């Protein structure tokens, strides 16, 4: 087999692979497009990366290959862990084939003694992402138990700082940073879903990297079950990011001939986080399944009525919604059999005859008559023990054997890998979709999984359950073309590119306090483009923080995402409804730009100032939101800069409707804002403009329009 140094290039990214290293090939470069390198230059690049043998170590210096293993001298975290009834604990692979073109490589390696074959699929995508998936086949005569199989991405030595996110219900995606020193920083999800604390990305970059600058690399595991992300720096001067599914003991026991494939693990890089995020956004937007039509402004009934379903109230709400410009009305939790609160009913997906004596039809018809689409909340993977379903099929509940797992929100999880449970859920949902013109499902998932086993086998079942969930979503979408699905999990506890392959929106957080959302949306937005981020305007007082905010702040923060309203509009006065309608209309005017442009975040020195925006791909127009999050540390606040514009073009910058609030009394007019001002994109990105004086927790929109 020929062992030529490979150069994959696409979308501004180069990946150089050295297949001459022991074991699997080694990535010697991931990042900048290196241009059209000839073979001698590629060979020289690979040669230049070979380390020396040093005292105290093994005679063959270890390389960080695509599958680092101790058989090849790698004594850090291995890429594969497993065994064959205790044997074959140290597999050793030899390359048997590489099939490559300019952007992809499929690498096959075998361990003859261990009875294993590995295929690594590598691709540099049009958006400049690098994707990896590993598939391990048991070619031996007895079972091989896989404990872990990870995709490994090297990062440059200059990456000395790690960024990831943590969080909780109502506070997902809180950033945390630390020095990337020798050792391993490990983030695991063991909750059967990524979790509210999940890090969508594990990023490593130059010290102090921000949104606008600083070289940074990051990986994401496109998987909705348990996963593991690790950043590791070894004393041999290698630094890497690893991503994998997290497997429970015995979860993957490969029978002879069987194969386990990891989820896709995606890597991005950039100069600044915005650059890195843009690759993910471009990748998602290029999918055939990416929502193509304008994102319908949504009203969700949850914070308006909770479980108090009452037809006249909901009809009044629908009328108000239509009047302010809503295009999709979503009936949340509380409509199905026995569901008066969150203790009962999950699993029985028929309309409750007590609360809905005439069924859903009167509401659905009214909503559609008002020109809106109808959407419905479901939580298909879940079951309350107080339900007809649990009474009839207790064996469908995920359980470790001999006992039920601890409850969460008084509910359990159905084992979708059980054909009976799968068919029940599929046919129940299908019946609803056949009976009513439902164009949208809000698909919730309100508990963490624990002790999640298959009652039939006693084996850990998150892996198979997750695959069955994917099949279920795929099948429903096949049966109901055009159906849109929102991925919700107590807010944003299931946000990953596995679920987004099959859904059209994520519910970003149950917390719609705009100040909290500024952080949550910024960091969720590193992976997910704005058009897929559910962002709602809540009532004046946040239900989850009890802080109160003006409508402009609430609406201005939601404005950039997939806009919705979650507020009892029947209690809102006419004046506020007019302002709300203005925001909805402004969003409709802007959404084409907001949902196709490049997301930018300014690295501002003042922590009380927040500037973010979206710049059209052709840089002809941009919209920014400037928020004074707390009292300004200087008075007046200093200058703010506007990133992302064409440096060589001139723009007119002005304050944009519908924001109206502008600070308090005692200030002179902001001269540039009187009639807008004109200067170049370069000046706007560097010198910047004087920030308007705002009260704390106020927001204004700014617009930049190209004038030549
Ligand atoms: C959790 C979701 O995040 C909420 O938006 C709402 O749908 C409730 N579940 C309903 O139970």
XYZ file of C-alpha atoms and ligand atoms in Angstrom:
719
model
C 0.000 0.000 0.000
C 1.236 3.460 -0.937
C 1.880 5.747 2.052
C 1.813 9.180 0.498
C 1.400 12.293 2.672
C -2.186 13.436 2.086
C -3.485 16.963 1.820
C -7.267 17.419 2.139
C -8.494 20.966 1.416
C -11.875 22.620 1.365
C -13.636 25.747 2.556
C -10.453 27.484 3.667
C -9.229 24.531 5.727
C -6.276 22.222 5.158
C -5.766 18.861 6.796
C -2.419 17.168 6.257
C -2.170 13.487 7.152
C 0.989 11.466 7.576
C 0.246 7.750 7.039
C 3.863 6.723 7.668
C 3.551 6.969 11.446
C 3.168 3.777 13.504
C -0.456 2.646 13.666
C -2.996 5.028 12.183
C -2.048 8.196 10.264
C -1.214 11.359 12.171
C -2.733 14.758 11.466
C 0.267 17.049 11.141
C -1.753 20.133 10.249
C -5.366 21.205 10.842
C -6.206 24.821 10.191
C -5.209 27.416 7.581
C -5.497 26.458 3.954
C -1.854 25.802 3.052
C -2.412 26.332 -0.662
C -1.478 24.006 -3.435
C 1.454 22.061 -1.943
C 3.422 19.710 -4.176
C 4.454 16.292 -2.888
C 8.023 17.271 -1.867
C 6.649 20.185 0.182
C 4.099 17.898 1.799
C 6.750 15.279 2.525
C 8.950 17.972 4.012
C 6.119 19.224 6.199
C 5.516 15.734 7.568
C 9.237 15.152 8.110
C 9.506 18.434 9.979
C 6.927 17.188 12.480
C 8.787 14.032 13.502
C 9.932 14.281 17.128
C 13.233 12.988 18.497
C 13.608 10.078 20.853
C 14.449 11.325 24.337
C 15.838 9.786 27.485
C 13.470 8.001 29.787
C 10.915 7.245 27.090
C 10.136 4.480 24.642
C 12.465 4.026 21.705
C 9.858 5.010 19.131
C 8.630 8.530 19.985
C 4.864 8.546 20.368
C 2.697 10.282 17.798
C -0.792 11.583 18.311
C -2.379 9.485 15.559
C -6.040 9.316 14.555
C -6.206 6.429 17.034
C -3.482 6.929 19.631
C -2.709 3.585 21.292
C -0.137 2.272 23.683
C 0.843 -0.340 21.105
C 2.338 2.559 19.154
C 3.938 4.184 22.164
C 1.099 6.587 23.045
C 0.756 6.577 26.817
C -1.843 9.333 27.097
C -5.595 8.694 26.802
C -6.048 5.978 24.167
C -8.395 6.292 21.206
C -9.825 2.809 21.783
C -10.441 0.857 24.950
C -12.003 -2.575 24.973
C -11.313 -6.244 25.473
C -12.213 -9.748 24.445
C -13.156 -11.331 27.752
C -10.132 -9.640 29.308
C -7.773 -10.288 26.391
C -6.864 -7.964 23.497
C -6.580 -5.089 25.930
C -3.835 -3.473 23.850
C -4.860 -3.537 20.211
C -2.309 -2.814 17.522
C -3.466 -1.737 14.103
C -1.656 -1.808 10.796
C -2.869 0.223 7.834
C -4.436 -1.830 5.074
C -5.905 0.847 2.848
C -6.434 4.530 2.237
C -9.024 5.727 -0.189
C -8.716 9.478 -0.608
C -9.674 12.328 -2.875
C -9.136 16.067 -2.429
C -11.515 16.435 0.498
C -12.093 13.003 2.019
C -10.092 10.022 3.175
C -11.319 6.619 4.245
C -8.631 4.805 6.165
C -8.795 1.109 6.964
C -6.586 -0.595 9.532
C -6.558 -4.077 10.996
C -5.359 -5.853 14.078
C -5.047 -9.465 12.919
C -4.157 -10.858 16.331
C -6.885 -8.905 18.111
C -9.508 -9.642 15.458
C -10.436 -6.012 14.833
C -10.905 -3.839 11.785
C -11.148 -0.060 12.011
C -12.400 2.353 9.375
C -11.865 6.075 9.891
C -13.888 8.394 7.673
C -12.411 11.867 7.458
C -13.824 14.766 5.532
C -13.044 18.439 5.119
C -16.410 19.927 4.250
C -17.315 22.817 1.996
C -17.737 24.962 5.104
C -14.208 24.105 6.222
C -15.232 21.795 9.058
C -13.396 18.539 9.636
C -15.646 15.531 10.310
C -14.501 12.201 11.665
C -16.341 8.955 12.244
C -14.755 5.698 13.365
C -16.232 2.249 12.798
C -14.884 -0.804 14.564
C -15.710 -4.325 13.364
C -15.154 -7.489 15.325
C -13.430 -9.882 12.912
C -12.686 -12.372 15.686
C -14.575 -15.465 16.788
C -15.942 -14.273 20.093
C -17.486 -11.072 21.463
C -15.411 -7.917 21.716
C -16.531 -5.384 24.305
C -15.990 -1.712 23.387
C -15.449 0.623 26.322
C -14.570 3.760 24.352
C -13.776 4.777 20.806
C -12.890 8.432 20.266
C -12.134 10.796 17.418
C -8.899 12.687 18.036
C -8.068 16.164 16.744
C -4.660 17.725 17.395
C -4.526 21.420 18.280
C -1.547 23.749 17.898
C 0.949 24.233 20.705
C -0.216 27.866 20.934
C -3.591 26.665 22.257
C -3.036 27.404 25.921
C -6.567 28.235 27.062
C -9.697 26.078 27.168
C -13.266 27.313 26.833
C -16.311 25.179 27.431
C -19.755 25.763 28.877
C -21.658 24.449 31.830
C -25.072 25.334 33.213
C -28.290 24.041 34.671
C -32.003 24.174 34.021
C -32.828 27.866 33.361
C -29.139 28.729 32.903
C -27.706 26.667 30.080
C -24.430 27.540 28.365
C -22.488 29.432 31.008
C -18.915 29.840 29.761
C -15.919 28.725 31.767
C -12.263 29.139 30.901
C -9.085 27.615 32.259
C -5.436 27.257 31.374
C -4.725 24.344 29.048
C -1.883 22.822 31.030
C -0.524 19.271 31.061
C -3.300 16.861 31.974
C -6.850 16.185 30.854
C -9.904 18.396 31.075
C -12.862 16.053 30.739
C -16.520 16.904 30.170
C -18.959 14.031 30.251
C -22.673 13.690 29.801
C -24.143 10.667 31.528
C -27.744 11.854 31.395
C -29.018 10.148 28.283
C -29.194 13.558 26.641
C -26.430 16.131 26.336
C -27.806 17.997 29.369
C -28.349 21.557 30.515
C -24.718 21.592 31.618
C -23.441 20.166 28.345
C -20.676 21.879 26.517
C -21.724 22.029 22.897
C -18.123 22.739 22.012
C -14.837 22.118 23.695
C -12.522 24.863 22.465
C -8.805 25.464 22.852
C -7.093 28.600 21.692
C -4.400 31.174 22.208
C -4.447 32.906 25.542
C -7.373 35.317 25.841
C -8.982 34.368 22.509
C -12.265 36.134 21.993
C -15.067 36.331 19.483
C -13.194 38.544 17.072
C -9.633 37.347 17.360
C -7.327 34.687 18.687
C -6.721 31.359 16.957
C -9.083 28.760 18.326
C -10.040 25.160 17.521
C -13.093 23.297 18.846
C -14.898 19.974 18.539
C -18.519 18.892 18.842
C -20.026 15.394 19.161
C -23.145 15.127 16.974
C -24.982 12.784 19.317
C -28.049 13.086 21.556
C -27.136 10.404 24.087
C -24.180 10.230 26.448
C -20.963 11.776 25.252
C -17.470 12.685 26.308
C -15.286 15.638 25.354
C -11.677 15.835 26.458
C -8.839 18.297 26.047
C -5.503 16.723 26.773
C -1.982 18.070 26.831
C 0.852 15.622 27.381
C 4.430 16.087 28.432
C 5.424 15.037 24.911
C 4.165 18.455 23.752
C 1.051 17.144 22.052
C -2.308 18.804 22.682
C -5.576 17.382 21.452
C -9.336 17.543 21.582
C -11.206 14.242 21.655
C -14.875 13.557 21.174
C -16.796 10.321 21.593
C -19.976 8.655 22.675
C -19.790 7.685 26.337
C -20.526 3.978 26.592
C -21.769 2.137 29.666
C -20.238 -1.220 30.611
C -21.559 -3.919 28.305
C -23.453 -1.424 26.173
C -21.483 -2.268 23.050
C -20.561 -5.936 22.971
C -19.715 -6.706 19.372
C -20.657 -10.205 18.281
C -18.399 -11.716 15.589
C -18.921 -9.661 12.416
C -20.699 -6.792 14.188
C -19.683 -3.143 13.826
C -19.892 -0.153 16.159
C -19.778 3.310 14.573
C -19.121 6.439 16.582
C -21.239 9.528 16.014
C -19.737 12.115 13.714
C -17.373 14.344 15.617
C -16.934 17.745 14.025
C -14.023 20.114 14.359
C -13.936 23.780 13.513
C -11.315 26.467 13.837
C -11.072 30.167 13.324
C -9.518 33.457 14.169
C -11.902 34.240 16.967
C -15.008 32.323 17.968
C -17.217 34.074 15.413
C -15.056 32.724 12.613
C -15.179 29.241 14.137
C -18.971 29.456 14.588
C -19.478 30.681 11.021
C -18.195 27.338 9.717
C -20.839 25.471 11.733
C -23.536 27.886 10.569
C -22.476 27.542 6.937
C -22.441 23.769 7.240
C -25.942 23.639 8.735
C -27.347 26.108 6.251
C -26.084 24.002 3.352
C -28.164 20.974 4.413
C -31.028 20.011 2.139
C -33.233 19.792 5.241
C -32.356 23.249 6.568
C -35.551 25.313 6.957
C -35.893 27.251 3.739
C -38.994 29.345 4.336
C -39.022 32.365 6.665
C -39.177 31.259 10.291
C -42.796 31.765 11.365
C -43.245 34.039 14.367
C -44.582 31.735 17.059
C -46.811 31.997 20.076
C -46.287 29.295 22.673
C -48.970 28.904 25.327
C -46.777 27.602 28.176
C -46.045 30.720 30.204
C -49.418 32.159 29.205
C -51.665 29.428 30.630
C -49.475 26.521 31.827
C -51.798 23.529 32.448
C -54.969 25.646 32.605
C -56.376 24.662 29.245
C -59.660 26.347 28.597
C -61.004 26.825 25.093
C -62.391 30.389 25.425
C -59.112 31.619 26.961
C -57.033 29.934 24.291
C -59.282 31.309 21.540
C -58.847 34.815 22.947
C -55.099 34.251 23.088
C -55.083 33.075 19.484
C -56.960 36.187 18.382
C -54.511 38.473 20.161
C -51.614 36.490 18.722
C -52.882 36.842 15.184
C -53.484 40.547 15.740
C -49.841 41.189 16.666
C -48.614 39.229 13.652
C -48.010 35.707 15.003
C -47.828 33.042 12.294
C -47.710 29.815 14.334
C -49.686 28.993 17.479
C -48.279 26.182 19.625
C -50.418 24.474 22.261
C -48.063 23.356 25.005
C -48.307 20.677 27.703
C -51.707 19.824 29.226
C -53.972 18.700 26.351
C -53.816 14.895 26.596
C -55.491 12.220 28.672
C -55.337 12.841 32.410
C -52.783 15.638 32.129
C -53.943 18.177 34.702
C -50.445 18.718 36.079
C -47.052 17.147 35.631
C -47.741 13.988 37.625
C -49.867 12.018 35.161
C -50.721 11.281 31.564
C -47.419 11.036 29.711
C -47.709 8.135 27.297
C -51.446 8.501 26.620
C -51.370 10.637 23.492
C -55.103 11.089 22.986
C -56.979 14.331 23.587
C -58.397 14.637 27.112
C -62.213 14.507 26.799
C -62.776 16.329 30.084
C -60.835 19.445 29.215
C -61.388 19.220 25.485
C -64.956 17.840 25.163
C -65.055 18.676 21.454
C -61.472 17.611 20.864
C -58.783 19.933 19.588
C -60.676 20.760 16.400
C -62.329 23.996 17.608
C -58.964 25.460 18.563
C -57.114 24.113 15.535
C -59.794 25.432 13.199
C -59.840 28.846 14.863
C -56.066 29.134 14.761
C -55.977 28.232 11.092
C -58.929 30.461 10.402
C -56.887 33.317 11.828
C -54.187 32.532 9.284
C -51.768 30.789 11.663
C -50.249 27.317 11.622
C -51.043 24.996 14.491
C -48.353 23.308 16.562
C -48.637 20.818 19.414
C -46.436 19.890 22.388
C -45.528 16.241 22.919
C -43.042 14.367 25.060
C -42.980 11.031 23.245
C -40.114 9.293 25.012
C -41.656 9.737 28.439
C -44.238 7.990 30.567
C -45.854 8.736 33.932
C -46.528 5.664 36.045
C -49.970 7.214 36.404
C -50.956 6.548 32.796
C -52.824 3.835 30.941
C -49.642 3.100 29.045
C -47.492 2.414 32.114
C -50.256 0.308 33.625
C -50.448 -1.810 30.469
C -46.718 -2.002 29.658
C -44.466 -1.544 32.676
C -41.826 -3.557 30.793
C -41.411 -0.739 28.273
C -39.882 1.536 30.904
C -36.084 1.891 30.779
C -34.762 0.172 33.891
C -31.628 -1.568 35.076
C -33.379 -4.820 36.043
C -35.067 -5.596 39.313
C -36.053 -2.011 40.086
C -37.195 1.209 38.508
C -34.738 4.093 38.177
C -35.152 7.194 40.331
C -37.983 9.391 39.047
C -37.453 12.791 37.487
C -40.415 15.168 37.236
C -42.492 12.184 38.371
C -41.779 10.430 35.096
C -39.829 7.632 33.473
C -38.446 6.983 30.017
C -39.773 4.529 27.458
C -37.322 2.162 25.851
C -37.782 3.097 22.214
C -35.490 0.229 21.246
C -38.301 -2.090 22.327
C -40.365 -2.621 19.149
C -43.648 -2.510 21.077
C -42.880 0.832 22.714
C -41.571 2.234 19.442
C -44.701 1.216 17.539
C -46.980 2.644 20.230
C -45.298 6.037 20.123
C -45.041 6.137 16.350
C -48.658 5.178 15.768
C -49.990 7.529 18.491
C -48.155 10.514 17.021
C -49.013 9.517 13.488
C -52.708 9.305 14.403
C -52.627 12.845 15.797
C -50.882 14.165 12.712
C -53.342 12.397 10.435
C -56.373 13.625 12.359
C -55.376 17.283 12.686
C -53.558 19.708 10.402
C -50.601 19.944 12.780
C -47.568 21.403 11.056
C -45.275 21.546 14.063
C -44.390 19.390 17.057
C -42.632 20.768 20.092
C -40.821 17.571 21.140
C -39.945 17.781 24.807
C -37.752 15.585 27.031
C -38.031 16.583 30.641
C -35.902 14.260 32.656
C -32.361 13.078 32.788
C -31.917 9.366 32.203
C -30.501 7.277 35.014
C -29.968 3.525 35.279
C -31.364 3.351 31.753
C -31.445 -0.316 30.811
C -33.440 -2.578 28.552
C -35.867 -4.670 30.624
C -35.587 -7.500 28.087
C -31.824 -7.940 28.409
C -30.734 -6.026 31.501
C -28.201 -4.187 29.323
C -27.481 -0.468 29.294
C -29.703 1.000 26.615
C -28.980 4.683 25.986
C -27.142 3.916 22.751
C -29.924 1.817 21.229
C -32.627 4.135 22.583
C -30.948 7.135 20.958
C -30.722 5.367 17.609
C -34.396 4.379 17.908
C -35.309 8.012 18.637
C -33.543 9.036 15.435
C -35.450 6.368 13.489
C -38.712 7.579 14.988
C -38.090 11.194 14.032
C -36.996 10.160 10.544
C -40.089 8.006 10.071
C -42.500 10.712 11.208
C -40.903 13.208 8.876
C -41.069 10.700 6.055
C -44.771 10.117 6.684
C -45.532 13.815 7.100
C -43.462 15.865 4.674
C -43.221 19.468 5.751
C -43.728 18.669 9.436
C -41.399 20.808 11.536
C -40.119 19.652 14.914
C -38.625 21.608 17.778
C -36.105 19.871 20.042
C -36.828 20.850 23.633
C -35.527 19.217 26.792
C -36.515 21.216 29.871
C -35.305 24.096 27.738
C -31.946 23.559 26.072
C -30.810 20.227 27.483
C -30.765 18.464 24.115
C -28.874 20.651 21.703
C -26.585 18.745 19.374
C -26.125 18.210 15.676
C -27.542 14.673 15.885
C -30.953 15.932 16.933
C -30.672 18.968 14.659
C -30.246 16.626 11.714
C -33.916 15.748 12.327
C -35.423 18.881 13.841
C -35.915 22.465 12.790
C -35.457 24.474 15.941
C -34.187 24.081 19.459
C -35.813 25.500 22.557
C -32.794 27.357 23.818
C -33.768 27.697 27.482
C -36.829 27.771 29.724
C -35.409 31.030 31.024
C -36.552 33.904 28.840
C -35.213 36.633 31.088
C -33.407 38.680 28.424
C -30.298 39.284 30.518
C -29.837 35.553 30.994
C -30.625 34.965 27.346
C -27.811 37.284 26.240
C -25.273 34.795 27.590
C -27.252 31.687 26.739
C -27.875 32.672 23.111
C -24.320 33.900 22.529
C -22.776 30.578 23.563
C -25.483 28.335 22.082
C -24.965 30.357 18.911
C -21.397 29.133 18.622
C -22.870 25.949 17.205
C -26.430 26.800 16.195
C -27.338 29.566 13.727
C -29.942 32.136 14.855
C -32.775 30.789 12.707
C -32.718 27.540 14.715
C -32.613 29.197 18.136
C -36.057 29.513 19.706
C -36.178 32.975 21.321
C -39.369 34.242 22.930
C -40.652 37.538 24.238
C -41.943 36.860 27.733
C -44.091 38.918 30.055
C -42.746 41.988 31.876
C -41.669 39.914 34.867
C -39.600 36.860 34.070
C -41.222 33.722 35.466
C -37.872 32.118 36.145
C -35.894 35.011 37.679
C -38.651 37.398 38.833
C -36.689 40.267 37.293
C -38.715 42.820 35.342
C -37.695 44.288 32.010
C -39.047 46.716 29.466
C -40.516 45.294 26.292
C -37.721 46.695 24.121
C -35.115 44.646 25.955
C -37.224 41.496 25.968
C -38.068 41.809 22.302
C -34.663 43.083 21.189
C -32.884 40.057 22.643
C -35.365 37.615 21.078
C -35.372 39.557 17.783
C -32.308 37.833 16.282
C -33.446 34.219 16.774
C -36.507 32.287 15.660
C -38.872 34.790 17.230
C -41.733 33.784 19.461
C -43.989 35.121 22.174
C -44.636 33.382 25.468
C -46.839 35.808 27.314
C -50.515 35.914 28.185
C -51.509 38.507 25.604
C -55.071 38.587 26.918
C -53.716 40.595 29.873
C -51.667 43.067 27.826
C -52.886 46.638 27.278
C -53.387 48.082 23.816
C -50.347 50.326 23.977
C -48.013 47.385 24.693
C -49.701 45.293 22.016
C -48.942 48.015 19.486
C -45.286 48.042 20.491
C -45.154 44.246 20.372
C -46.736 44.246 16.909
C -44.069 46.720 15.797
C -41.334 44.370 16.963
C -42.959 41.439 15.196
C -43.216 43.443 12.000
C -39.624 44.666 12.296
C -38.501 41.065 12.744
C -40.411 39.988 9.654
C -38.726 42.759 7.677
C -35.296 41.761 8.968
C -35.471 37.977 9.259
C -34.118 37.261 5.823
C -30.930 39.084 6.837
C -30.897 37.812 10.428
C -31.290 34.204 9.352
C -28.774 34.097 6.547
C -26.064 36.544 7.569
C -22.863 36.180 9.531
C -23.156 36.419 13.312
C -20.747 38.835 14.987
C -20.011 39.572 18.623
C -17.829 42.503 19.648
C -15.093 41.886 22.212
C -15.755 44.987 24.302
C -13.515 45.902 27.219
C -16.479 47.112 29.279
C -18.328 44.158 30.755
C -21.499 46.202 31.095
C -21.718 46.725 27.340
C -22.871 44.036 24.924
C -22.769 44.436 21.178
C -23.744 41.688 18.788
C -25.247 41.547 15.352
C -25.680 39.931 11.992
C -23.941 41.102 8.832
C -25.316 40.167 5.405
C -23.047 37.717 3.593
C -22.404 40.359 0.914
C -21.790 42.923 3.696
C -24.334 45.311 2.241
C -26.234 45.624 5.521
C -25.938 44.777 9.166
C -28.136 44.936 12.233
C -26.642 45.158 15.700
C -28.091 45.206 19.196
C -26.286 47.275 21.768
C -27.268 46.494 25.363
C -26.258 48.257 28.529
C -26.433 45.221 30.822
C -25.719 47.087 34.070
C -24.824 50.647 35.049
C -21.956 51.668 32.816
C -18.541 51.646 34.407
C -17.694 54.968 32.726
C -20.167 57.797 32.314
C -20.957 58.213 29.495
C -20.062 54.743 28.264
C -17.162 54.757 25.824
C -17.008 53.923 22.172
C -18.255 50.685 20.703
C -17.051 49.172 17.459
C -19.092 47.394 14.803
C -17.418 44.202 13.554
C -17.883 42.368 10.292
C -18.365 45.137 7.723
C -16.377 45.551 4.505
C -13.338 47.528 5.655
C -12.996 49.297 2.316
C -16.616 50.338 1.905
C -18.531 53.232 3.427
C -21.647 52.728 5.506
C -24.404 54.856 6.923
C -24.970 53.952 10.562
C -28.107 54.895 12.430
C -30.249 53.846 15.323
C -32.949 51.515 14.071
C -36.632 51.178 14.898
C -38.460 49.888 16.772
C -36.244 50.632 19.779
C -37.329 53.840 21.431
C -35.680 53.997 24.840
C -32.615 56.153 25.181
C -31.310 56.775 28.650
C -32.541 59.383 31.084
C -32.803 63.135 31.439
C -29.848 65.497 31.579
C -27.989 64.328 28.534
C -27.334 66.200 25.311
C -28.311 64.576 22.025
C -25.996 61.942 20.618
C -24.888 63.835 17.533
C -24.198 60.905 15.228
C -27.602 59.421 16.028
C -29.602 62.503 15.010
C -29.430 61.728 11.346
C -27.049 58.788 11.276
C -23.418 59.085 10.329
C -21.187 57.868 7.552
C -17.784 56.269 7.647
C -15.908 53.170 6.498
C -16.265 49.599 7.685
C -12.638 49.723 8.785
C -13.232 52.811 10.924
C -16.400 51.319 12.372
C -14.579 48.105 13.290
C -11.627 49.897 14.872
C -12.296 53.486 15.964
C -15.984 52.769 16.484
C -18.779 55.099 17.505
C -19.776 56.678 20.766
C -22.193 54.373 22.608
C -25.598 55.873 23.354
C -26.261 56.648 26.994
C -28.741 54.022 28.184
C -30.283 53.091 31.459
C -29.060 49.750 32.722
C -30.884 46.855 31.090
C -31.788 48.887 28.012
C -31.150 47.917 24.414
C -31.049 49.754 21.107
C -30.815 48.439 17.584
C -28.245 49.882 15.200
C -28.215 49.513 11.461
C -25.331 49.856 9.011
C -26.141 50.194 5.325
C -23.552 50.097 2.574
C -23.408 53.304 0.579
C -20.467 52.538 -1.645
C -40.358 22.060 29.592
C -40.275 22.988 28.426
O -38.987 23.478 28.277
C -41.310 24.086 28.588
O -41.181 25.023 27.559
C -42.671 23.464 28.610
O -42.940 22.894 27.365
C -42.757 22.425 29.708
N -41.670 21.477 29.635
C -44.061 21.687 29.641
O -44.115 20.654 30.511
